[in-house]
Short mmCIF file of C-alpha atoms and ligand atoms in Angstrom, two decimals:
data_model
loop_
_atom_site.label_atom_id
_atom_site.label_comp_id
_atom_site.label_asym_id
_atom_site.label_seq_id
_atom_site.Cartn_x
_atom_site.Cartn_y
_atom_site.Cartn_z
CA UNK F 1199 -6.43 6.53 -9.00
CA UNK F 1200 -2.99 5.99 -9.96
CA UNK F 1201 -1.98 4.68 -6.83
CA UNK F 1202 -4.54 2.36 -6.48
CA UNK F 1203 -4.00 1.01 -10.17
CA UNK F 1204 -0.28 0.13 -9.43
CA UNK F 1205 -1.15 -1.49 -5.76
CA UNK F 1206 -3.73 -3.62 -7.64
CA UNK F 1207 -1.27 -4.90 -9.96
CA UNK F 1208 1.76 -4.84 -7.17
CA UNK F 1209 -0.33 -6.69 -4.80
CA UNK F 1210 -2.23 -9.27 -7.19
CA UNK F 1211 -5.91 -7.48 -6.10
CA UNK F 1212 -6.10 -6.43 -10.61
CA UNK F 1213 -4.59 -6.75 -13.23
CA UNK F 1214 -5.19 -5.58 -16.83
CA UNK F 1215 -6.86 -8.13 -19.40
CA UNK F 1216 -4.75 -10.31 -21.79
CA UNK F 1217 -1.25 -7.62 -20.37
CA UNK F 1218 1.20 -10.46 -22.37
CA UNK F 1219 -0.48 -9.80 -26.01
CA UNK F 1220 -0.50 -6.07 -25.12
CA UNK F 1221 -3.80 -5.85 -23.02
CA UNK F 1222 -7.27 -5.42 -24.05
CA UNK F 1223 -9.08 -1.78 -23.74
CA UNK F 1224 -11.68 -1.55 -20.92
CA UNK F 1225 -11.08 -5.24 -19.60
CA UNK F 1226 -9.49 -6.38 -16.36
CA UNK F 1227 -9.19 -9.27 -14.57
CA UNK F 1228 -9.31 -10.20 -10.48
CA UNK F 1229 -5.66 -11.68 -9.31
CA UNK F 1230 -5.61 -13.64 -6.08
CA UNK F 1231 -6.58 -10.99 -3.91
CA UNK F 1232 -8.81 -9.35 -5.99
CA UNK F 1233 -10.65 -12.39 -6.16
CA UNK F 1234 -10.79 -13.40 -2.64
CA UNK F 1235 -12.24 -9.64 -2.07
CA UNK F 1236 -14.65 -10.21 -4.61
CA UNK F 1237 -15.95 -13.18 -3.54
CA UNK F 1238 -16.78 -11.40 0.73
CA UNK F 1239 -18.08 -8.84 -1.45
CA UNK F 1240 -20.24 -11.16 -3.47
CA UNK F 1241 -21.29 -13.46 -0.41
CA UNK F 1242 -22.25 -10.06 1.70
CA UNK F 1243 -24.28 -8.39 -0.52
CA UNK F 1244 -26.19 -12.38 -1.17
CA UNK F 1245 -26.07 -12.31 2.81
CA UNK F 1246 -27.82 -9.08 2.91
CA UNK F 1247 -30.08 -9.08 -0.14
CA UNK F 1248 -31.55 -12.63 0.27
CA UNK F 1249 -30.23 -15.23 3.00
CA UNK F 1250 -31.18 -12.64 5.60
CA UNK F 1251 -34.33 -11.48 3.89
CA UNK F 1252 -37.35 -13.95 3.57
CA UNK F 1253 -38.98 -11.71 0.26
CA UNK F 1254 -36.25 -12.05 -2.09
CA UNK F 1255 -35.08 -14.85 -4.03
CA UNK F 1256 -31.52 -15.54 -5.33
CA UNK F 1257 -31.17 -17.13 -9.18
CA UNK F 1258 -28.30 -17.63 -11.55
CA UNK F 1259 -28.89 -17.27 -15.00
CA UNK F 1260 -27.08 -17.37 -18.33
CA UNK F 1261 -25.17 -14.72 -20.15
CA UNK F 1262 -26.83 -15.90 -23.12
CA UNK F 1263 -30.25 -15.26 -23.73
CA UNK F 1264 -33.27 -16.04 -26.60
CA UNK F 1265 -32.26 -13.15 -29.15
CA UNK F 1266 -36.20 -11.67 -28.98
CA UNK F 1267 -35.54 -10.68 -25.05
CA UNK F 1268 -33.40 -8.07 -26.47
CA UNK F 1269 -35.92 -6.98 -29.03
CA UNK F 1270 -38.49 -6.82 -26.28
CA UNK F 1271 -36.31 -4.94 -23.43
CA UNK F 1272 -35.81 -2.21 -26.13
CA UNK F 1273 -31.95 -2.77 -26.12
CA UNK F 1274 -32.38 -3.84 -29.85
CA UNK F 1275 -33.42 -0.73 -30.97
CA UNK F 1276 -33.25 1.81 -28.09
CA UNK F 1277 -29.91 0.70 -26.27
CA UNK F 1278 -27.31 3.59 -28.22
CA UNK F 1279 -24.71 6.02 -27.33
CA UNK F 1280 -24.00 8.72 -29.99
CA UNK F 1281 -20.79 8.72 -30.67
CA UNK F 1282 -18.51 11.90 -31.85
CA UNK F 1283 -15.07 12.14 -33.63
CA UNK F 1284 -12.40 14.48 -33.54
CA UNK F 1285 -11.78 15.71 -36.99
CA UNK F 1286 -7.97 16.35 -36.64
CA UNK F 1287 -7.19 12.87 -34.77
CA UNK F 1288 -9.98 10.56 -35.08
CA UNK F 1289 -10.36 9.71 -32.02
CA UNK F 1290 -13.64 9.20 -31.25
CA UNK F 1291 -16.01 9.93 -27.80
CA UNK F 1292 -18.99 8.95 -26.30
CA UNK F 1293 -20.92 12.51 -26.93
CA UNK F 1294 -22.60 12.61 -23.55
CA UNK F 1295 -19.49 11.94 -21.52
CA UNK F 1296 -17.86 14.81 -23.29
CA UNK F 1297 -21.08 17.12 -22.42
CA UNK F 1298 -20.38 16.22 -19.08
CA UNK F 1299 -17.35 17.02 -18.42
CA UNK F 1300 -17.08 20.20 -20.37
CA UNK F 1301 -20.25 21.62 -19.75
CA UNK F 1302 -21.70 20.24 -16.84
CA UNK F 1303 -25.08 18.98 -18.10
CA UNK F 1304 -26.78 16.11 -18.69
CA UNK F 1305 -27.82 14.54 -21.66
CA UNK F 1306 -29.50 11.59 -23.49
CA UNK F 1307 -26.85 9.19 -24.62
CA UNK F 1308 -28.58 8.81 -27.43
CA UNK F 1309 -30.21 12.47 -28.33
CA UNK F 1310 -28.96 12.89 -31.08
CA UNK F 1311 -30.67 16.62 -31.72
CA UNK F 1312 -29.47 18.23 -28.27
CA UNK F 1313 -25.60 16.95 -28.79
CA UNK F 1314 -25.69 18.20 -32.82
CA UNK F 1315 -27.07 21.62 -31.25
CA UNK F 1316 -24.41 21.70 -28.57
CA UNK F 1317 -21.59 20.90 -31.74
CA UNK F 1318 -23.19 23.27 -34.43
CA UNK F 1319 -22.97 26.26 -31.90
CA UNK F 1320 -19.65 25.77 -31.03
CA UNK F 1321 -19.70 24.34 -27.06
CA UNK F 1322 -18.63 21.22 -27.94
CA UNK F 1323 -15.17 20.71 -28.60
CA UNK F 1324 -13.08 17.34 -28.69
CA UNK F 1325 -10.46 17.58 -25.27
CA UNK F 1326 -7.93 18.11 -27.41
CA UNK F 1327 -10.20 21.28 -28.59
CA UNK F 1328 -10.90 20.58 -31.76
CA UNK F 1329 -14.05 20.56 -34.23
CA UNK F 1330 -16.23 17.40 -33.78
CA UNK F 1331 -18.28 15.52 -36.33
CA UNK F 1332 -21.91 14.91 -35.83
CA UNK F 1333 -23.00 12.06 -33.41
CA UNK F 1334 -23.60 9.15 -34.90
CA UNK F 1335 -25.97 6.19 -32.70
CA UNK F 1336 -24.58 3.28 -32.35
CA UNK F 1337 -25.94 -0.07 -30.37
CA UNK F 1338 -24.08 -0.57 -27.22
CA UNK F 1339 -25.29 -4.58 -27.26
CA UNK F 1340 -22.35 -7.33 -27.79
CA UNK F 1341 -23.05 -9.97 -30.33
CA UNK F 1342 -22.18 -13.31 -30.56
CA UNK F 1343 -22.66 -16.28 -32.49
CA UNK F 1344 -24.23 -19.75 -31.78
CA UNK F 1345 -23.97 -22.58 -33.98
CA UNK F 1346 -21.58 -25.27 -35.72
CA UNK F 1347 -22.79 -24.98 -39.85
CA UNK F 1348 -21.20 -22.05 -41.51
CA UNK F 1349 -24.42 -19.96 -43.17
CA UNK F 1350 -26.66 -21.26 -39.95
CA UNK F 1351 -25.16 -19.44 -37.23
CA UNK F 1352 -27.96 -17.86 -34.80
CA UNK F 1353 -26.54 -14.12 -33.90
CA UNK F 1354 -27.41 -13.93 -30.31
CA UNK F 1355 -25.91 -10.96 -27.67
CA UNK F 1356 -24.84 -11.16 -24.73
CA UNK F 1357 -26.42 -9.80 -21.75
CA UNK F 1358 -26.34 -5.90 -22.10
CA UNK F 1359 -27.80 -6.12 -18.56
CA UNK F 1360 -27.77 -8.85 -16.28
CA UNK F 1361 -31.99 -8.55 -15.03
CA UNK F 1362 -33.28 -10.09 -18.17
CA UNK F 1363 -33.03 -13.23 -16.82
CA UNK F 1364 -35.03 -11.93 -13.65
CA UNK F 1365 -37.86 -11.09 -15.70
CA UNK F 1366 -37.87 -14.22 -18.22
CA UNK F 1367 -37.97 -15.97 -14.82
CA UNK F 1368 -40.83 -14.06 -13.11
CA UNK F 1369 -43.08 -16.41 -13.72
CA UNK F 1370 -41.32 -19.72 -13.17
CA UNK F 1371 -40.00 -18.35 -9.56
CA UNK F 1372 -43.59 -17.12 -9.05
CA UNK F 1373 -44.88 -20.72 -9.75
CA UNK F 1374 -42.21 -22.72 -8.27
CA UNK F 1375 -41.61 -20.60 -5.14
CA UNK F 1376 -45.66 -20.32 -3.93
CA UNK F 1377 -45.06 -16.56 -2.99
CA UNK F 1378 -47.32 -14.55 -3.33
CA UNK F 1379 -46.59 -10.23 -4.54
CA UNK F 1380 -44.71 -8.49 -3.06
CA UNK F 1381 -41.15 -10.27 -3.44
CA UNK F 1382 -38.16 -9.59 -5.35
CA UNK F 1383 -35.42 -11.76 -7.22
CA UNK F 1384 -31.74 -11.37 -7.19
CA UNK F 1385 -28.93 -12.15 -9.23
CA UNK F 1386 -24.87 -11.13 -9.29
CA UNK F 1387 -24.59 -11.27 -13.12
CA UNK F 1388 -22.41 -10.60 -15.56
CA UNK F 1389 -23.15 -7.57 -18.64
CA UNK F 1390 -21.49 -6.56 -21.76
CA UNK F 1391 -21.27 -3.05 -23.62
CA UNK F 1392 -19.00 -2.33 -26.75
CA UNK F 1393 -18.50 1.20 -24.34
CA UNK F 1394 -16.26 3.79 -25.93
CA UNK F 1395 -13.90 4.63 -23.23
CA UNK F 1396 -11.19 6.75 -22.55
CA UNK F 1397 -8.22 5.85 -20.87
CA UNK F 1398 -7.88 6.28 -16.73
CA UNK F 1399 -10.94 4.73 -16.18
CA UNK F 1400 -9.64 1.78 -14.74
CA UNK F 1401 -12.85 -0.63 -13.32
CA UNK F 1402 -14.96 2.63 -13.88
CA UNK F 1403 -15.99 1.49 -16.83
CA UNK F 1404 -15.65 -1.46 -18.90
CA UNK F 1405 -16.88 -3.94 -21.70
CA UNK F 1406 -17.22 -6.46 -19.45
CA UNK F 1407 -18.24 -6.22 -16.02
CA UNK F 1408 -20.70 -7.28 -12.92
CA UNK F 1409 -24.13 -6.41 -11.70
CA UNK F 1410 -25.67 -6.84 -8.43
CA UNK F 1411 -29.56 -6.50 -8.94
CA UNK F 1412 -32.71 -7.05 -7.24
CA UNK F 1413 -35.44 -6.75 -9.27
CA UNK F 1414 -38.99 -6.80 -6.79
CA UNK F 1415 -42.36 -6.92 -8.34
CA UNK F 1416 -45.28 -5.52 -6.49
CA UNK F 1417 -48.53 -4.09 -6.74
CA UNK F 1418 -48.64 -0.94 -9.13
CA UNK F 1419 -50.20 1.22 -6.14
CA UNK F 1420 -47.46 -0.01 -3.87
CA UNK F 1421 -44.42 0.62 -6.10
CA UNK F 1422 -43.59 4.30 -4.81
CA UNK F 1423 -43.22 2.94 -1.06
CA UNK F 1424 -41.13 -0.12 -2.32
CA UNK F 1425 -38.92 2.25 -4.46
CA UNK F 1426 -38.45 4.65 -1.35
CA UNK F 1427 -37.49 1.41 0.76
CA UNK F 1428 -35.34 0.07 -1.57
CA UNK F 1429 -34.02 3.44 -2.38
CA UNK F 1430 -32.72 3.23 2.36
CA UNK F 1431 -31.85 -0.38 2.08
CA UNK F 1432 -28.79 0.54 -0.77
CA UNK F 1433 -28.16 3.73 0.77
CA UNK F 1434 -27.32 1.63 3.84
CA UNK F 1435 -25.73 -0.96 1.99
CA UNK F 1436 -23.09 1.70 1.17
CA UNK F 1437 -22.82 3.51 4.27
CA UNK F 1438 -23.30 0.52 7.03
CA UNK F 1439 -22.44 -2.70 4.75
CA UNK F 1440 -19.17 -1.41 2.71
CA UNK F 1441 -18.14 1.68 5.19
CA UNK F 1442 -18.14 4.34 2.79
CA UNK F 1443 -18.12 7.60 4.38
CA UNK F 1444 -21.32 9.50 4.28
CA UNK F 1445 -19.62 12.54 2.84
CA UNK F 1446 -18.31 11.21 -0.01
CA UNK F 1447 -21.84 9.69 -0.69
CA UNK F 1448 -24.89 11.87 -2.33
CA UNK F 1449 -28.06 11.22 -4.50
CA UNK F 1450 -28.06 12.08 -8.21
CA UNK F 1451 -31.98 11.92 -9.59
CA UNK F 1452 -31.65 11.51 -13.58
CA UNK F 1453 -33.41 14.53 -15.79
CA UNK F 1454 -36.13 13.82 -17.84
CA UNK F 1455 -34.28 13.95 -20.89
CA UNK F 1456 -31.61 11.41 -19.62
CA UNK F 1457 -33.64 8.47 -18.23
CA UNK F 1458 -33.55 5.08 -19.69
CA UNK F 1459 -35.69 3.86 -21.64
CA UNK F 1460 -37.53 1.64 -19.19
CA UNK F 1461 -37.57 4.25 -16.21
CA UNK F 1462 -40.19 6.06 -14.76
CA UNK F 1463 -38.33 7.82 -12.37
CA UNK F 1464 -34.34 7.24 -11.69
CA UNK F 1465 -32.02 7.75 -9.12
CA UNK F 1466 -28.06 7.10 -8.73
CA UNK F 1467 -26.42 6.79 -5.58
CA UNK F 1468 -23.22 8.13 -6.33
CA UNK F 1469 -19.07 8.68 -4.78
CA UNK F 1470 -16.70 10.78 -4.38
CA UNK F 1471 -13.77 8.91 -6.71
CA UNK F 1472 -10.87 11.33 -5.58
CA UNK F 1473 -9.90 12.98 -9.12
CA UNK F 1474 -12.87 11.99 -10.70
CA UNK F 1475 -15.83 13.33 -8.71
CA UNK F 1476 -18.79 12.44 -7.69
CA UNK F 1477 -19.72 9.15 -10.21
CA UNK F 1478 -23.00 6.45 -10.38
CA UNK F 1479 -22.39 3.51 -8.15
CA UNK F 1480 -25.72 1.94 -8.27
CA UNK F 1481 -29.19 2.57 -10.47
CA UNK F 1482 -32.38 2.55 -8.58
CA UNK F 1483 -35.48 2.20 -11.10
CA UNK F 1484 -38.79 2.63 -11.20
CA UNK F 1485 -39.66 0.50 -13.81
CA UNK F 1486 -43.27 0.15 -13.86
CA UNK F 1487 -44.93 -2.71 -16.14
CA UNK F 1488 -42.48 -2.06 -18.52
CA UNK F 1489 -40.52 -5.37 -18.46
CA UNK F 1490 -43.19 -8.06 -17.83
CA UNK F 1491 -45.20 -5.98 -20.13
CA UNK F 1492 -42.46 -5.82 -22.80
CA UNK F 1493 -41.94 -9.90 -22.48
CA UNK F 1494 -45.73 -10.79 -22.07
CA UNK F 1495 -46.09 -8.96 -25.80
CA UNK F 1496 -43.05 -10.82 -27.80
CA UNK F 1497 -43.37 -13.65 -26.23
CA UNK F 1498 -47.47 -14.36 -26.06
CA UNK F 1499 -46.76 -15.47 -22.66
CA UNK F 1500 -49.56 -14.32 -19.96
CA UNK F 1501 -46.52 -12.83 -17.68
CA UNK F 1502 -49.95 -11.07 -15.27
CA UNK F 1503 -50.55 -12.34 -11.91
CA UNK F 1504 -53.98 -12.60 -9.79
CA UNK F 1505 -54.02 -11.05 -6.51
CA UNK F 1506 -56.14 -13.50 -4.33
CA UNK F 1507 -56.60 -10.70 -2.26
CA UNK F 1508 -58.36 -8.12 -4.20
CA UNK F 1509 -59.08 -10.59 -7.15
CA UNK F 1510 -57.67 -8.30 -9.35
CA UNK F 1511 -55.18 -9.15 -12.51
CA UNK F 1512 -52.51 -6.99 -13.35
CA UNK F 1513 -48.78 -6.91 -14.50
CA UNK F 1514 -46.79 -6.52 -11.34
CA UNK F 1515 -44.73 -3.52 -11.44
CA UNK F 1516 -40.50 -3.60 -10.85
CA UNK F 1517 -38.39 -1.36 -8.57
CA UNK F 1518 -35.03 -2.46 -9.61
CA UNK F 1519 -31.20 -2.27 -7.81
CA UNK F 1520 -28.94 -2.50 -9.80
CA UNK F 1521 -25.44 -1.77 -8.75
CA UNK F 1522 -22.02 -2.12 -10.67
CA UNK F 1523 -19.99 -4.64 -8.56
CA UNK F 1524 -16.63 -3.45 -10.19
CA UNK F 1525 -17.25 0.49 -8.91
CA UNK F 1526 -18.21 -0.88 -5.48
CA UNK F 1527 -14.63 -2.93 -5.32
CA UNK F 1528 -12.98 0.07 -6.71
CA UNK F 1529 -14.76 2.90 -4.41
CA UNK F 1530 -13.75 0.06 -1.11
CA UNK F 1531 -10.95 1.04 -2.22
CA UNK F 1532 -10.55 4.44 -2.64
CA UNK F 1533 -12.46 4.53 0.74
CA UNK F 1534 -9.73 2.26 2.11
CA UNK F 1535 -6.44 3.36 1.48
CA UNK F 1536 -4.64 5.15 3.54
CA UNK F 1537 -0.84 6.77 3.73
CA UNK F 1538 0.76 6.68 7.29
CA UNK F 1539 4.31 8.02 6.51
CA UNK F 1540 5.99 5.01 5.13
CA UNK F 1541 3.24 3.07 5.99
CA UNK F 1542 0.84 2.68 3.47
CA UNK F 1543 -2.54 0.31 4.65
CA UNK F 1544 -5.94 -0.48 3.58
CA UNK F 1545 -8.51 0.65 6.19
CA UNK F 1546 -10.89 -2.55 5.14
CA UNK F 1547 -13.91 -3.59 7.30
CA UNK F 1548 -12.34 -6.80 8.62
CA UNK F 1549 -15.30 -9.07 7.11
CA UNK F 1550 -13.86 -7.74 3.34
CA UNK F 1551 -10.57 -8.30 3.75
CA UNK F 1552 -8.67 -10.93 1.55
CA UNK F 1553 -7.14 -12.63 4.09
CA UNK F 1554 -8.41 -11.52 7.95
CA UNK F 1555 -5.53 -12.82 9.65
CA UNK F 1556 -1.81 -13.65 8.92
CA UNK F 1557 -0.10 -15.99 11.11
CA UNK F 1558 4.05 -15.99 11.56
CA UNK F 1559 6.50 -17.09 13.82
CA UNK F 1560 8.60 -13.84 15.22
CA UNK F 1561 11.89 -15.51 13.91
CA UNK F 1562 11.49 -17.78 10.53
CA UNK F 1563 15.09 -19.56 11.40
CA UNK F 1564 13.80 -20.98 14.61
CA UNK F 1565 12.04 -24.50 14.31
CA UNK F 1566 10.50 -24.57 17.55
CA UNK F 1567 8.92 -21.02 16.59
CA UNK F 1568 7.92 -22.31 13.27
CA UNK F 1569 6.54 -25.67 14.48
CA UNK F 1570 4.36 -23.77 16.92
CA UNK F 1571 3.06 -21.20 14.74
CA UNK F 1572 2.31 -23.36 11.95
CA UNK F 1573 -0.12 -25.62 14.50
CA UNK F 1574 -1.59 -22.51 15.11
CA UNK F 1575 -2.25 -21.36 11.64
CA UNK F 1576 -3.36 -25.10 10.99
CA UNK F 1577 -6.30 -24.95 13.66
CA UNK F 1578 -7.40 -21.52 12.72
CA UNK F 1579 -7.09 -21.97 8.54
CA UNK F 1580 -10.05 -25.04 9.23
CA UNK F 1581 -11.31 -24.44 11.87
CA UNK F 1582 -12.14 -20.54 12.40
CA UNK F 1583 -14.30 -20.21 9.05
CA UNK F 1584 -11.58 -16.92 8.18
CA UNK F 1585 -9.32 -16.95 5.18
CA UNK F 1586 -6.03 -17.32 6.70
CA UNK F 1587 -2.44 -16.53 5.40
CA UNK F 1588 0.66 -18.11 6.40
CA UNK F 1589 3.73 -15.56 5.92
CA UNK F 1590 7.61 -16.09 6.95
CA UNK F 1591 9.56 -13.62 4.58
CA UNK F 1592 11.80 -10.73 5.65
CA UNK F 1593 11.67 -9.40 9.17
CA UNK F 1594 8.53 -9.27 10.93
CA UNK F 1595 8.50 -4.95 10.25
CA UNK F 1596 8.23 -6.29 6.60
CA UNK F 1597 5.26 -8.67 7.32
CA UNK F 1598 3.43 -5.97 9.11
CA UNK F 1599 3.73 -3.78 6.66
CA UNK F 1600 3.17 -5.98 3.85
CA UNK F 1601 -0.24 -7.04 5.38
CA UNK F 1602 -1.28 -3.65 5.66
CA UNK F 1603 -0.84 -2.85 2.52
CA UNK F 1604 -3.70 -5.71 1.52
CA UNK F 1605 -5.73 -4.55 4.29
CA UNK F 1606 -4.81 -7.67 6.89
CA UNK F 1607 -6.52 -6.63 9.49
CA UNK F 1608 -5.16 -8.66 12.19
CA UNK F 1609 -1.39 -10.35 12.52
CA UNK F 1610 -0.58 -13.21 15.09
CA UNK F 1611 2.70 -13.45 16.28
CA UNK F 1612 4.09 -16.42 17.61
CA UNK F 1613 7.57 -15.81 20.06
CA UNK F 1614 9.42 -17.17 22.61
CA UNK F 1615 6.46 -16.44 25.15
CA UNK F 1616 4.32 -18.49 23.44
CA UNK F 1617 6.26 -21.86 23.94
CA UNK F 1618 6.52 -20.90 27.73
CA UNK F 1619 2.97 -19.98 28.38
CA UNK F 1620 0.95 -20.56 25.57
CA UNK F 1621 0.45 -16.51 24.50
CA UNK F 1622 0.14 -14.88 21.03
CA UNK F 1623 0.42 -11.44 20.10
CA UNK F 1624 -1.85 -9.80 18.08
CA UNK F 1625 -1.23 -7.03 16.38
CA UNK F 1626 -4.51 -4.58 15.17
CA UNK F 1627 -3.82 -3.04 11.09
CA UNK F 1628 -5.34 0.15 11.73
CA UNK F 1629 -3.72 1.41 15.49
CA UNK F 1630 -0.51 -0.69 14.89
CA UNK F 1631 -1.07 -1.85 18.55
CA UNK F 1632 -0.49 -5.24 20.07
CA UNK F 1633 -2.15 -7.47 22.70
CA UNK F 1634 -1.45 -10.71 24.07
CA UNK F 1635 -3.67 -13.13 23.98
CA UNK F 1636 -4.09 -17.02 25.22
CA UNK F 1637 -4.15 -19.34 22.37
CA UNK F 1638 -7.56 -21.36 24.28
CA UNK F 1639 -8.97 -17.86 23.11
CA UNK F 1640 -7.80 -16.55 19.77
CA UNK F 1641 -10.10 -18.44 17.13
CA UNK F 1642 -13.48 -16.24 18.72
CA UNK F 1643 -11.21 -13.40 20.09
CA UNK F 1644 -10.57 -12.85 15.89
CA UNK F 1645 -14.24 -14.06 15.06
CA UNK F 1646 -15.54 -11.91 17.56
CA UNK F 1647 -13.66 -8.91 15.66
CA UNK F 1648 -14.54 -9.87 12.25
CA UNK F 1649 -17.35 -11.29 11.39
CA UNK F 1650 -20.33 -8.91 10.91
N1 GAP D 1707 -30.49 -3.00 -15.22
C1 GAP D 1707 -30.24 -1.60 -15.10
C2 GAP D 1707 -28.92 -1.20 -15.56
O1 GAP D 1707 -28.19 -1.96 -16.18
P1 GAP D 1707 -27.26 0.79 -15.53
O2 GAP D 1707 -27.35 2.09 -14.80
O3 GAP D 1707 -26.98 0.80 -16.98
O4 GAP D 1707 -28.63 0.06 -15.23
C3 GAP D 1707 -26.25 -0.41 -13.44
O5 GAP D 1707 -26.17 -0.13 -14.81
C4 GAP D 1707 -24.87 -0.27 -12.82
O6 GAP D 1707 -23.92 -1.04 -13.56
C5 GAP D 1707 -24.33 1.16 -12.86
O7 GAP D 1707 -24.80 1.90 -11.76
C6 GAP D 1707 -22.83 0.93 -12.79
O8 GAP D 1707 -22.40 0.80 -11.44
C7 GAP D 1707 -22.65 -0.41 -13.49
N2 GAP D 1707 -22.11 -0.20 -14.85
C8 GAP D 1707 -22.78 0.23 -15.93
N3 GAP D 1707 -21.97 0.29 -17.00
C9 GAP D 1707 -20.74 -0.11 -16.58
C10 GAP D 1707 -19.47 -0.30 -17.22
N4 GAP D 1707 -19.31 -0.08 -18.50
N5 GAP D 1707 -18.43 -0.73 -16.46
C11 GAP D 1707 -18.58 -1.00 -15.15
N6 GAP D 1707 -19.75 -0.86 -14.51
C12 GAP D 1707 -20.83 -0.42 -15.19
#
């Protein structure tokens, strides 16, 4: 973790939160590269989840929402960690994270019986190893305040999960949309939880950070065969989409006892974070009627839907996705990096990298090289649809090894061959080998090896 922490920062991919007034806990923000990975992220998961699917829609809603969805979903009243303190220094711990690591089990966030059980016979211990105090609940939800008069303010949260506008939207996509069940609706969104962390955690988790969901309502007899497909389609995602080695991959199915609120039955796809085990990626749900049930009662609504089919009426049911965009860009990579000797390189699929080729003459103090390669770097930066980076410092050992260390999958070299017969070489990230190639030829030579 620590290495990847400081090449984030080094290389502009993270960097912490407000770092000039100190920092914030639990809050980062994207840099340059960080951003431009984030956004192929982002646009391959929309590829994948709707553009290339003709049952899902794509919305983008607020991060603000009417204050009685959150009194419906249940976050209002059911949405708490218990949190524990150590006596001697105070500091204080999300009680089921502790359980977890010291005991290996699995617990409620919230259960506030189990975790004073586990503390009044002595397993539970603060990491330093001292007493704790009993849990206390608190509500994980961020508030926030709308309104100009003093005294009139509305208190309104902000989104403790992104779906909720997926559901307050069922029925307008339903309407405006003409499709009829099953289909599902999508959204990259942002949530909020006052967490209590502990340091190390990096992206892991935070108070602010991203969800990709689908939400897709069906019939309630069909929902088991949806949640199984949707349950392949993410593992896939994982393995085929982002790379991720199948070994560092496994299924975690929650307990009983440690299921959200809204879940019939729960699953976690989960990696291997080197030094932190095996951790949840992604939530698959099998939500039942719960949401659209939840809204139809607060907000008098009639959320049901007639099946022209069978002529029946019914709440649809929900199998949701819901994965944590900021542990997918942190377990790429983990996945990704790599230690060659000196060498150090990110092993990115080419279609994720930041930039997915860098462009340099051979020698930066000879015009005719630089006039060439910048034509060349011209024509591909508009023209090949590829984010494209133009680099001239140091020697060219430098810029090779520079670009591996952001994952640049391919470098083109422009030389003295190139002026005499029109002749690039380009050089691959992960073999360090180098082929020549005719200039006519390079835009769909490199499209041809990086787009999916
Ligand atoms: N709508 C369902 C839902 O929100 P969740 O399991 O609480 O379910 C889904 O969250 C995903 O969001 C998790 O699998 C995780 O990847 C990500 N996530 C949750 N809390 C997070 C946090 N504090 N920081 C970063 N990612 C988080």
């Amino acid at each position: 973790m620590e290495k990847i922490v400081s090449l984030c920062k080094r290389r502009g991919f993270v960097f912490p939160n407000s770092e000039i007034y100190g920092g914030m806990n639990a809050l980062y923000d994207y840099g340059p590269l960080g951003a431009l990975l984030r956004k192929n992220i982002f646009d391959l998961w929309w590829r994948k989840m709707v553009t290339e699917r003709e049952d899902v829609f794509g919305i983008d809603g607020r991060i603000i929402l009417h204050p009685k969805v959150w009194e419906a979903s249940g976050h209002v009243s059911g949405f708490a960690d218990a949190l524990v303190e150590d006596k001697k220094t105070h500091k204080r711990y999300a009680a089921d994270k502790l359980i977890e690591e010291q005991l290996n089990l699995s617990v409620k966030s919230n259960d506030i019986e189990a975790i004073s059980g586990l503390i009044k016979g002595g397993k539970l211990k603060s990491p330093e190893g001292n007493e704790l105090t009993m849990p206390k609940n608190f509500n994980l939800l961020v508030p926030a305040y709308l309104g100009t008069v003093e005294g009139e303010k509305t208190q309104v949260y902000l989104k403790g999960e992104s779906c909720q506008n997926i559901y307050v939207n069922f029925k307008q996509v339903f309407e405006s949309m003409h499709k009829p069940l099953p289909f599902g609706i999508a959204q990259v969104g942002r949530a909020f939880r006052n967490e209590i962390t502990s340091s190390g955690q990096f992206l892991f988790r935070q108070k602010e950070f991203d969800q990709m969901d689908v939400q897709y309502f069906c019939r309630p007899e069909d929902s088991s065969r949806f949640y199984e497909d949707w349950k392949t389609i993410r593992w896939n995602w994982y393995l085929n989409d982002l790379g991720l080695s199948e070994k560092r991959l496994k299924w975690r199915q929650h307990a009983d006892e440690e299921r959200a609120f809204y879940a019939k039955d729960a699953w976690d796809i989960t990696y291997d974070f080197e030094g932190m085990g095996f951790k949840e990626l992604e939530g698959l749900h099998d939500r039942g009627d719960y949401d659209l049930s939840q809204h139809q009662k607060f907000s008098g609504e009639d959320l049901s839907y007639f099946d022209p089919e069978t002529k029946r009426k019914f709440i649809p049911f929900v199998v949701e996705s819901s994965a944590g965009f900021d542990r997918n860009f942190l377990a790429i990579l983990f996945e990704a990096y790599r230690e060659d000797g000196e060498r150090v390189y990110l092993k990115l699929k080419p279609y994720l990298a930041p930039y997915q080729a860098a462009v340099f003459p051979l020698l930066a103090n000879k015009p005719q090289l630089v006039e060439k390669a910048r034509e060349v770097y011209e024509v591909l930066k508009k023209q090949s649809g590829l984010n494209i980076v133009w680099d001239e410092r140091g020697n060219i050992g430098k810029r090779y090894y520079s670009q591996d260390e952001i994952g640049t999958p391919f470098c083109v070299t422009i030389d003295f061959e190139t002026l005499e017969n029109n002749t690039v070489t380009v050089r691959d990230r992960d073999t360090a080998k180098q082929e020549r190639v005719g200039l006519g030829d390079l835009k769909l030579y490199l499209i041809d090896k990086i787009i999916l």
